[in-house]
PDB file of C-alpha atoms in Angstrom:
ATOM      1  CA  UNK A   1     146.996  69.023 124.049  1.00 52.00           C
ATOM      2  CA  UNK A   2     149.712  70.104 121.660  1.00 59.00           C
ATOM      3  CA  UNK A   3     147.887  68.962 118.452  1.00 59.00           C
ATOM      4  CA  UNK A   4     144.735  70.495 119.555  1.00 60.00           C
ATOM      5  CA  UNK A   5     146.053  73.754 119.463  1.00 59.00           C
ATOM      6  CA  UNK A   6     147.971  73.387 116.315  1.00 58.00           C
ATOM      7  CA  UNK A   7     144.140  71.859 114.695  1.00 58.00           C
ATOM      8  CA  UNK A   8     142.198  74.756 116.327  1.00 53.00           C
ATOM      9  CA  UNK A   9     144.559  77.522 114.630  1.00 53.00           C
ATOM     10  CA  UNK A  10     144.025  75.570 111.223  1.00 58.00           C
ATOM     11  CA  UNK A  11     140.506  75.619 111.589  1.00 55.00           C
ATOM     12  CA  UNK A  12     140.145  79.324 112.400  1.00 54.00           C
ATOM     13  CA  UNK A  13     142.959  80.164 109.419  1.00 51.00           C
ATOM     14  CA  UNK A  14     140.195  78.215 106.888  1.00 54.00           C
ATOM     15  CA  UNK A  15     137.449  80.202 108.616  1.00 52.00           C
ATOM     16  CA  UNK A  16     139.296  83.858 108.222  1.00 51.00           C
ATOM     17  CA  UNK A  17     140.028  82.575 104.396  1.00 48.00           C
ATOM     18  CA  UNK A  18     136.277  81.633 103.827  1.00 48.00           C
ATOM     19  CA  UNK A  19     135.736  85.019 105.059  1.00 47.00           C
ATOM     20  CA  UNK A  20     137.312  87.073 102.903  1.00 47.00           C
ATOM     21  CA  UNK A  21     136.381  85.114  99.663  1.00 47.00           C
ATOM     22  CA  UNK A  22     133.034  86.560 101.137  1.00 46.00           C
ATOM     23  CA  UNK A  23     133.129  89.815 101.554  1.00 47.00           C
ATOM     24  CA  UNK A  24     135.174  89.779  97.856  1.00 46.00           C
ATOM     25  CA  UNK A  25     132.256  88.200  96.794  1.00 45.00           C
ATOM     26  CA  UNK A  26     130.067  90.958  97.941  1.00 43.00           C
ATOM     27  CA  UNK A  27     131.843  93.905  95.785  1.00 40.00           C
ATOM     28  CA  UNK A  28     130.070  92.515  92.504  1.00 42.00           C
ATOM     29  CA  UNK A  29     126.574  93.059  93.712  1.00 41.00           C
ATOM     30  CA  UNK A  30     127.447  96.420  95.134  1.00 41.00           C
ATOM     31  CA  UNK A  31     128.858  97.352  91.754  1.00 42.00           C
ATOM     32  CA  UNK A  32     125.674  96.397  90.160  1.00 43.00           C
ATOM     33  CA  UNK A  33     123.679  98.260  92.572  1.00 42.00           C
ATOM     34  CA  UNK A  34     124.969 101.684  91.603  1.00 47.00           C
ATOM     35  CA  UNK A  35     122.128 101.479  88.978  1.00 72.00           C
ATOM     36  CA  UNK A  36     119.652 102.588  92.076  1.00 83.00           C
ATOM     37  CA  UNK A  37     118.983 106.022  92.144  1.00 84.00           C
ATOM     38  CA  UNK A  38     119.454 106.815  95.605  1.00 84.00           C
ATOM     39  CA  UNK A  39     118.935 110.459  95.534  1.00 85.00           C
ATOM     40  CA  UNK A  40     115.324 110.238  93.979  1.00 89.00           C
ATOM     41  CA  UNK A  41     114.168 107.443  96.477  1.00 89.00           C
ATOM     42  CA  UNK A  42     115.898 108.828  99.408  1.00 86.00           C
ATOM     43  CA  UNK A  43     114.221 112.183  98.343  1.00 87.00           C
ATOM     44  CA  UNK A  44     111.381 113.079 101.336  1.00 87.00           C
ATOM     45  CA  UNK A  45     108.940 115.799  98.959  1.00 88.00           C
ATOM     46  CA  UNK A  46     107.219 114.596  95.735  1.00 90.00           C
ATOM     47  CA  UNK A  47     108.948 117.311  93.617  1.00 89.00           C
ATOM     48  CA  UNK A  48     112.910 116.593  94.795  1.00 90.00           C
ATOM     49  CA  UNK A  49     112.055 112.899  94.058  1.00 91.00           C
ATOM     50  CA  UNK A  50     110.935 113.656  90.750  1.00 91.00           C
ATOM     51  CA  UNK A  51     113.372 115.751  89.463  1.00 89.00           C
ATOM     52  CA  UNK A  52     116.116 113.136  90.926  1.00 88.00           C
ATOM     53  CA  UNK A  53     114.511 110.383  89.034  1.00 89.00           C
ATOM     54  CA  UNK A  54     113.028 112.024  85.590  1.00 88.00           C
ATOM     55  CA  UNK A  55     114.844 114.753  85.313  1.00 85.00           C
ATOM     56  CA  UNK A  56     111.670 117.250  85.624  1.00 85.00           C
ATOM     57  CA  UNK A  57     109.294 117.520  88.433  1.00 86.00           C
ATOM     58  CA  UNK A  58     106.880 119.186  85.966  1.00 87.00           C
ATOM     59  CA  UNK A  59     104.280 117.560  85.401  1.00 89.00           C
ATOM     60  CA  UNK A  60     100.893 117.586  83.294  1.00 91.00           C
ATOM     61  CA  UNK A  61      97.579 116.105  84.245  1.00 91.00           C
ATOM     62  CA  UNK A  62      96.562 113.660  81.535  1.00 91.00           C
ATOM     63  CA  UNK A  63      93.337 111.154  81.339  1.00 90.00           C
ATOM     64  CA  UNK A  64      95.835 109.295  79.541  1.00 91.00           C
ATOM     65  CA  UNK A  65      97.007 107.772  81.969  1.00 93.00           C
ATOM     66  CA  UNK A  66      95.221 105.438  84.231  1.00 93.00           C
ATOM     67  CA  UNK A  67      95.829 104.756  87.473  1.00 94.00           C
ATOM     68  CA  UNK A  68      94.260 102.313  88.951  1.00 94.00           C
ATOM     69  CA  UNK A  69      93.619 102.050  93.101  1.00 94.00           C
ATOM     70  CA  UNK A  70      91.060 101.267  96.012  1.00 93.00           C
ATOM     71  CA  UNK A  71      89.746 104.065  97.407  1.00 92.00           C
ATOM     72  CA  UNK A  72      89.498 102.723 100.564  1.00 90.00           C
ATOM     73  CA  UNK A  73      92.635 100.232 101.983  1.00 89.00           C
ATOM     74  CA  UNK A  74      91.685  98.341 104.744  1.00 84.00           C
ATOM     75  CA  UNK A  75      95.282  97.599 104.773  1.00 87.00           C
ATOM     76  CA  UNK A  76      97.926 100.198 103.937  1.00 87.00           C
ATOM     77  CA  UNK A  77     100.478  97.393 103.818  1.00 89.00           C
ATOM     78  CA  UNK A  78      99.266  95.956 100.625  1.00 92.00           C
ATOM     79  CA  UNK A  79      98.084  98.500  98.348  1.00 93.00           C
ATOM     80  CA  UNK A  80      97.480  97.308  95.038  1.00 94.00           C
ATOM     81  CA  UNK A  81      97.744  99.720  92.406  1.00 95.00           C
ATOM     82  CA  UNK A  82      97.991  99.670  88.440  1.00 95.00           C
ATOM     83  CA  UNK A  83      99.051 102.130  86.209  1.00 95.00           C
ATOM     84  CA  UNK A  84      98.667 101.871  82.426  1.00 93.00           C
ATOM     85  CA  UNK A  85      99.008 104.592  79.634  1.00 93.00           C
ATOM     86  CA  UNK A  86      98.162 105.102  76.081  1.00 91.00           C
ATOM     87  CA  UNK A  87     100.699 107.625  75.179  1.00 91.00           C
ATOM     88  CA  UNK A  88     102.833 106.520  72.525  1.00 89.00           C
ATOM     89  CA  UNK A  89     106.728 106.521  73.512  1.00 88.00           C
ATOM     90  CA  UNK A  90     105.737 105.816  76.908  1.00 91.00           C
ATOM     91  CA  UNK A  91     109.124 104.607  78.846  1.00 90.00           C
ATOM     92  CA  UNK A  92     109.355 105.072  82.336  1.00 93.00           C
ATOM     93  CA  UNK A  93     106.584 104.805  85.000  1.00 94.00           C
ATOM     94  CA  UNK A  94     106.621 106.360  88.445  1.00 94.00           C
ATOM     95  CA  UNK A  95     104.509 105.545  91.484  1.00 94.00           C
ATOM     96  CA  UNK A  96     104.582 107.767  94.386  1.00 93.00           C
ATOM     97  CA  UNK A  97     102.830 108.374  97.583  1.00 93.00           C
ATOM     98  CA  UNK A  98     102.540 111.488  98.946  1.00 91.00           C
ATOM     99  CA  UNK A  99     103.065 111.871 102.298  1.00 87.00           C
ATOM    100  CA  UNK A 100     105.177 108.713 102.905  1.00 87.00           C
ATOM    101  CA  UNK A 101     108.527 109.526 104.049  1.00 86.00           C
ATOM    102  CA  UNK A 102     110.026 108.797 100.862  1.00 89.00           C
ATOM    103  CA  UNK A 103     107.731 109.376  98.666  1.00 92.00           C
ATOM    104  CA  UNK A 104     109.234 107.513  95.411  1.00 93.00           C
ATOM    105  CA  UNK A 105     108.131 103.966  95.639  1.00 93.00           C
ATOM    106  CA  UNK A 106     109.227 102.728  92.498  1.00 93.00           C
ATOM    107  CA  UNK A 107     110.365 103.341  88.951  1.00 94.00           C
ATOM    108  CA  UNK A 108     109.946 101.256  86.272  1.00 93.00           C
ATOM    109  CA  UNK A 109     112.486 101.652  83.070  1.00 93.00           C
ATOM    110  CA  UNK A 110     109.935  99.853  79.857  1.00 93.00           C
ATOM    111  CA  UNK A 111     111.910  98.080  77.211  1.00 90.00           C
ATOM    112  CA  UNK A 112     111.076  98.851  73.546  1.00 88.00           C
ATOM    113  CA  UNK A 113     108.487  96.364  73.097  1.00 89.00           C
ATOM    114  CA  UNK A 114     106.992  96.565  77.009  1.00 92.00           C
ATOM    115  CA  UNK A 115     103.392  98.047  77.083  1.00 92.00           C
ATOM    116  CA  UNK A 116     102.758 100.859  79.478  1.00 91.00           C
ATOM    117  CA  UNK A 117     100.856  98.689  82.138  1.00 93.00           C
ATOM    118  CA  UNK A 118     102.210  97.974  85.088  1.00 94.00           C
ATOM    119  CA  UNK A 119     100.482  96.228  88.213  1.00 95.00           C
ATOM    120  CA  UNK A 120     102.118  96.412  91.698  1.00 95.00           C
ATOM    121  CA  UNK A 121     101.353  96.702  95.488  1.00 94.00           C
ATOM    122  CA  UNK A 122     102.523  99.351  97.851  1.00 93.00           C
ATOM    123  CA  UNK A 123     102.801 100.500 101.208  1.00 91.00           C
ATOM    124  CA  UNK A 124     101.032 103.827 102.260  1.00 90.00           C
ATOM    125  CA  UNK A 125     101.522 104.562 106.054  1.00 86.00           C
ATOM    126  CA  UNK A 126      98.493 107.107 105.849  1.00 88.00           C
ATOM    127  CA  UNK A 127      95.670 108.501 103.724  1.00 91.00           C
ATOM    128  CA  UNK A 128      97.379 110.289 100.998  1.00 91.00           C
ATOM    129  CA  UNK A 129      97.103 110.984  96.998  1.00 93.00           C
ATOM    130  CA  UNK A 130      98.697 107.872  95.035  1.00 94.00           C
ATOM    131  CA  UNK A 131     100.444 109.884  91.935  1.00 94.00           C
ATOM    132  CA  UNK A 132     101.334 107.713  88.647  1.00 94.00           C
ATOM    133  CA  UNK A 133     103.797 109.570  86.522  1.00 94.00           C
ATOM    134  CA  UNK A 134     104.645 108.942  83.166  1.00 94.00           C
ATOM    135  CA  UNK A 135     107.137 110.012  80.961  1.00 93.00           C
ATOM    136  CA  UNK A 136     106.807 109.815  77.076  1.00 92.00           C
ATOM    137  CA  UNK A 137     109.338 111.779  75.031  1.00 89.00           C
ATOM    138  CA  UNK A 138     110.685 113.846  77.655  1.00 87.00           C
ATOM    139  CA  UNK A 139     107.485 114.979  78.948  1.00 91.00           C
ATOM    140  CA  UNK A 140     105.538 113.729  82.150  1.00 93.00           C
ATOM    141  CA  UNK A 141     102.314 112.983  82.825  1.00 94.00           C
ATOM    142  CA  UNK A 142     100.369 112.788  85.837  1.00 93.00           C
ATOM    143  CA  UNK A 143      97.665 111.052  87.684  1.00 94.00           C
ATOM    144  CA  UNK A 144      96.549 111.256  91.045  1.00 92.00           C
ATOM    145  CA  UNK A 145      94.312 109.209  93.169  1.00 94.00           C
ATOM    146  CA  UNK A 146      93.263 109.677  96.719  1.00 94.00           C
ATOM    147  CA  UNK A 147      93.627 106.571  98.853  1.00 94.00           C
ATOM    148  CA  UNK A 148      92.470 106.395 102.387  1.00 92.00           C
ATOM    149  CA  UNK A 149      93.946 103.938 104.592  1.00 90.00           C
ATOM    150  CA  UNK A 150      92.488 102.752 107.900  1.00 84.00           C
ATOM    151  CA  UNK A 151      95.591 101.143 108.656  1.00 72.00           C
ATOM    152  CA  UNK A 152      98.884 102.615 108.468  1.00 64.00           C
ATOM    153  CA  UNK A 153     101.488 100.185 106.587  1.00 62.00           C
ATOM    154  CA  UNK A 154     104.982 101.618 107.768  1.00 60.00           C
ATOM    155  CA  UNK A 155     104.880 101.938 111.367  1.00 54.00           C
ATOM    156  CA  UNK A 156     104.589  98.967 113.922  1.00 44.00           C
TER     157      UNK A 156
ATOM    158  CA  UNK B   1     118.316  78.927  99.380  1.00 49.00           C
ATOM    159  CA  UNK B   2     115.476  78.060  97.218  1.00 61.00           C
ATOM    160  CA  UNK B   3     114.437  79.771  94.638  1.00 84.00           C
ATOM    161  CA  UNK B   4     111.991  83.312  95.637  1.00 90.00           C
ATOM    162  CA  UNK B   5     110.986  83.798  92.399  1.00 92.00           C
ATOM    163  CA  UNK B   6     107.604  82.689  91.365  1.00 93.00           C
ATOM    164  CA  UNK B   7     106.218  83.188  87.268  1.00 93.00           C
ATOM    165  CA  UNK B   8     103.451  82.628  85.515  1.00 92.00           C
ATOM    166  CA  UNK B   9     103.416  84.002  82.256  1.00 92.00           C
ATOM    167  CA  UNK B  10     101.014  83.398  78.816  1.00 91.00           C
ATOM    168  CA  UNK B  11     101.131  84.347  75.264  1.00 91.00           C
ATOM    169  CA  UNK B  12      97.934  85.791  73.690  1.00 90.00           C
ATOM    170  CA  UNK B  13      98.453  86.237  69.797  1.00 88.00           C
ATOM    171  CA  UNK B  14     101.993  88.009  70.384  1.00 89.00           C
ATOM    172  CA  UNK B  15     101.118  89.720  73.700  1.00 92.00           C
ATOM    173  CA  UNK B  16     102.865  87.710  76.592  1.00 93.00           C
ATOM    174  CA  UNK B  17     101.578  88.952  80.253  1.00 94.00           C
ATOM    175  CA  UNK B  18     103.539  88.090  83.116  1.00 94.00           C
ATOM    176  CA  UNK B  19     102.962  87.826  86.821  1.00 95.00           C
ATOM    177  CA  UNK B  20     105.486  87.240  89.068  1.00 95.00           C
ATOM    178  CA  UNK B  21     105.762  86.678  92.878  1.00 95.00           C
ATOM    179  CA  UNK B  22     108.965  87.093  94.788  1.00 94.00           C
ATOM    180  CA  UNK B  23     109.375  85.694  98.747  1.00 93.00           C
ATOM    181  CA  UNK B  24     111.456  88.733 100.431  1.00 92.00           C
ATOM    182  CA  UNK B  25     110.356  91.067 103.842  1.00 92.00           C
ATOM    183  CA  UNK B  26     110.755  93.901 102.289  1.00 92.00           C
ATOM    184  CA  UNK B  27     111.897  95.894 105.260  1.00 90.00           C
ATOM    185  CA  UNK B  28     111.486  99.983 105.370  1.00 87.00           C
ATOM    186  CA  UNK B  29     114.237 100.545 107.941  1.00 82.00           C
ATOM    187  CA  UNK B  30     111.266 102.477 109.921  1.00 81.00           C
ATOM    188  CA  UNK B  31     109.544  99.526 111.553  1.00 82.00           C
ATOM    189  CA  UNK B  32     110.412  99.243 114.970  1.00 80.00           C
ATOM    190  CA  UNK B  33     110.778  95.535 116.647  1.00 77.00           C
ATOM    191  CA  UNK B  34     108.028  95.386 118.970  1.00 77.00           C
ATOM    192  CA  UNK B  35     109.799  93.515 121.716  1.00 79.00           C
ATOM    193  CA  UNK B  36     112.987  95.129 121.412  1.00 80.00           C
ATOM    194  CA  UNK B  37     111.994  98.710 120.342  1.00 80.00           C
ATOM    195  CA  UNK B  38     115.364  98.463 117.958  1.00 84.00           C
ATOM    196  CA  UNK B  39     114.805  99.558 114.032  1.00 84.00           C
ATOM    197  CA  UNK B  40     114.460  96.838 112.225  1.00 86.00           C
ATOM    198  CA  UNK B  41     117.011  97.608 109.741  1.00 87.00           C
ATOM    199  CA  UNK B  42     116.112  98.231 105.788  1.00 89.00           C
ATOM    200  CA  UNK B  43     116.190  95.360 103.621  1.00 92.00           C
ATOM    201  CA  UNK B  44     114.333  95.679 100.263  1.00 92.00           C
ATOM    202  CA  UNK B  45     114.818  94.718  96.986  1.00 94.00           C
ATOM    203  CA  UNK B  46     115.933  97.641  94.742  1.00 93.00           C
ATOM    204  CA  UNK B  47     115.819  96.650  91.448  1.00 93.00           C
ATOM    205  CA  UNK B  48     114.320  93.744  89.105  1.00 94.00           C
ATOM    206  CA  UNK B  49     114.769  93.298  85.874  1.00 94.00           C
ATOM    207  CA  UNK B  50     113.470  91.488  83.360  1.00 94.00           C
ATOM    208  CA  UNK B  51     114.831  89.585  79.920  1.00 93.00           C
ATOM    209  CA  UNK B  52     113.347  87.922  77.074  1.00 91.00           C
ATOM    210  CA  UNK B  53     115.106  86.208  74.052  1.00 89.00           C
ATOM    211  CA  UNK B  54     118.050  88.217  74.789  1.00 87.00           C
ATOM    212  CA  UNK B  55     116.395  91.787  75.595  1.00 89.00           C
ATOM    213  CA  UNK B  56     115.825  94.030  78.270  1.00 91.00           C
ATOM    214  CA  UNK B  57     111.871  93.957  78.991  1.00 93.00           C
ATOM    215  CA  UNK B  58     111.663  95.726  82.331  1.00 93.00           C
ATOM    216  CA  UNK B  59     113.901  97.321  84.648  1.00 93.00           C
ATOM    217  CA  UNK B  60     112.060  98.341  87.885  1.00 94.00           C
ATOM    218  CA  UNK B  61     113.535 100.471  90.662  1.00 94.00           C
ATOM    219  CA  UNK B  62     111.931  99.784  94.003  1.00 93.00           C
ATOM    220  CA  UNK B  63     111.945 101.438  97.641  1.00 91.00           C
ATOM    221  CA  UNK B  64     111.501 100.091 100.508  1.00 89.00           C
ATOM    222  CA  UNK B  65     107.813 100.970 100.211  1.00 91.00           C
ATOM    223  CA  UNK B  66     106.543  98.086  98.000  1.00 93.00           C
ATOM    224  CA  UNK B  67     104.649  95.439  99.905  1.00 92.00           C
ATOM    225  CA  UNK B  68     106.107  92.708 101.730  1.00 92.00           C
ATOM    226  CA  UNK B  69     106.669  89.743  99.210  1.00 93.00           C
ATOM    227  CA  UNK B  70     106.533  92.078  95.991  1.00 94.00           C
ATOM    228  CA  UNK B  71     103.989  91.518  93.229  1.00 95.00           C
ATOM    229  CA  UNK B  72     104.590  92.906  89.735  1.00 95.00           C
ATOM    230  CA  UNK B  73     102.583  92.178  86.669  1.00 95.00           C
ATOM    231  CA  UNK B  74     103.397  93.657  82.983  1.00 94.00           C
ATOM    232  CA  UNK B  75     102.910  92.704  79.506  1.00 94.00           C
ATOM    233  CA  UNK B  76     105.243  93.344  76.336  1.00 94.00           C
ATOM    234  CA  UNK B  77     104.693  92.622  72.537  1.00 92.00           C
ATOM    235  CA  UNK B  78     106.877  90.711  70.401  1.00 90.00           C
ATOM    236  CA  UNK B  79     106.886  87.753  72.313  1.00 90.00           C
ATOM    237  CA  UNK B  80     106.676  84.257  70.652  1.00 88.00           C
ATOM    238  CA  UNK B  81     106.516  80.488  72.049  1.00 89.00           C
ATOM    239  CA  UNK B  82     109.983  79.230  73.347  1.00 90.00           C
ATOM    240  CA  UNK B  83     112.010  82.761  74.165  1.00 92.00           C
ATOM    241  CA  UNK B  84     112.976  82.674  77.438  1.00 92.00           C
ATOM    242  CA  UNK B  85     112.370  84.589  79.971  1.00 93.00           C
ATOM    243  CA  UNK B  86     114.784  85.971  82.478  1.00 94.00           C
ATOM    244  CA  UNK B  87     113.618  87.571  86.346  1.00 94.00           C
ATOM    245  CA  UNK B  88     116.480  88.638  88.457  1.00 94.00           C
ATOM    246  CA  UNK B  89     116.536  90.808  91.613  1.00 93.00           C
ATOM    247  CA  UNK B  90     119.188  92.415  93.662  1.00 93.00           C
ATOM    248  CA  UNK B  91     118.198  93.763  97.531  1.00 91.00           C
ATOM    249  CA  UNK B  92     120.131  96.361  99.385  1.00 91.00           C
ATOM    250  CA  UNK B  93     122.485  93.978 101.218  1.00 91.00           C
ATOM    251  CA  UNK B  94     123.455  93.009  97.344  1.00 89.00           C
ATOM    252  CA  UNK B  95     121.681  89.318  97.984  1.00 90.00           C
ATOM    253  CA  UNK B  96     119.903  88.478  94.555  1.00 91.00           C
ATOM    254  CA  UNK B  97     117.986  85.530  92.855  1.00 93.00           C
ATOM    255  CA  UNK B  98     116.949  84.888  89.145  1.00 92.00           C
ATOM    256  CA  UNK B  99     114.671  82.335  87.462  1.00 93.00           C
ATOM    257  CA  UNK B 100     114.908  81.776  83.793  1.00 92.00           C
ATOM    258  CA  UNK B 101     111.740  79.994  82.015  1.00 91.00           C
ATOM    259  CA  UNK B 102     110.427  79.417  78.624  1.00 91.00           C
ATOM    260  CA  UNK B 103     107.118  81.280  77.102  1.00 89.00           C
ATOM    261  CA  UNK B 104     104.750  78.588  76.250  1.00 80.00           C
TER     262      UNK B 104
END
């Protein structure tokens, strides 16, 4: 009876050990994570969300850059969508839907030798305007495409 | 856990184009459970990025609004047979996965 007791406290000691060589564990990814802009994605208008993540929320029009989407999704919870650009110095990408409730969906941060064309899928929970945004030496451009979804992709 | 990173990637002249595939639900934090009514709570991957021989190709920054098991496809120049070729994510409950391959 006696030695049970004495094994059962070992075991939960190792347990309570494992345990917090976890949750140390866990501080290294959290440290890497302060990389995500939180304000621009937790952002719920188009223009807070763009100023959070580019700095601006002024944008220009430009057939330069092509955004490619259905204009019909059957399925608002795969939308695919491309977005490519031929505006030299072209560095960051932004994809943003605008009436979901946070309308940033994603930012994408080019490398030096990365060309400006970028193929994803999204989420659209309604019919709204997909907007690409581009930003090439300090300046962003714009396109915007109306998708119309039959079914929503962010309730359930 | 095995790995959730899927790649396919080719070299044309000294273009390579790269398509990759990653396993993950991709929750909002909106969905409700439809048993339960409860929130399903968020869990998305918010950010990926991308090496090759050593550089930083792509860093993406993603909400909870990309489709269930992401897919992301981009090109970059400069790319020769046998770099490698580095994919790593990090969600918002800091779990994270990488696959490294070689550009053939």
């Amino acid at each position: 009876m006696n030695q049970n007791r004495r094994f059962l406290l070992k075991g939960t000691l190792a347990a309570s050990v494992t345990g917090i060589a976890i949750s140390a564990g866990l501080l290294t990814p959290k440290a890497v994570m302060a990389a995500w802009a939180k304000q621009a994605f937790e952002a719920t208008d188009v223009d807070t969300a763009l100023n959070a993540a580019m700095g601006s929320a002024a944008t220009t029009d430009s057939d330069k850059v092509k955004l490619k989407a259905p204009d019909i999704a059957e399925n608002g919870a795969v939308v695919p969508v491309t977005v490519s650009s031929s505006i030299p110095g072209a560095d960051v990408i932004g994809i943003l839907v605008s009436t979901n409730n946070q309308p940033l969906t994603a930012t994408f941060n080019l490398g030096a030798k990365t060309e400006a064309d970028i193929s994803t899928r999204i989420k659209m929970g309604k019919t709204a305007d997909v907007i690409a945004v581009v930003k090439a030496n300090g300046k962003l451009y714009s396109a915007r495409k109306q998708v119309k979804v039959t079914i929503g992709g962010c309730g359930g | 856990m095995a790995n959730t990173i899927k790649v396919r990637a080719k070299i044309k002249g000294d273009v390579a184009s790269v398509k990759t595939l990653i396993s993950h639900p991709m929750e909002t934090g909106v969905r409700k459970d439809k048993k339960t009514g409860e929130k399903i709570p968020a869990h998305f991957i918010q950010e990926v990025n991308c090496e090759s021989a050593g550089k930083s190709v792509l860093n993406a920054q993603w909400n909870g609004s990309i489709s269930k098991n992401p897919f992301l496809s981009f090109a970059f120049k400069g790319a020769k047979s046998g770099d490698s070729l580095k994919i790593s994510w990090v969600d918002n409950k800091g779990e994270s996965d990488s696959i490294e391959t070689t550009l053939k």
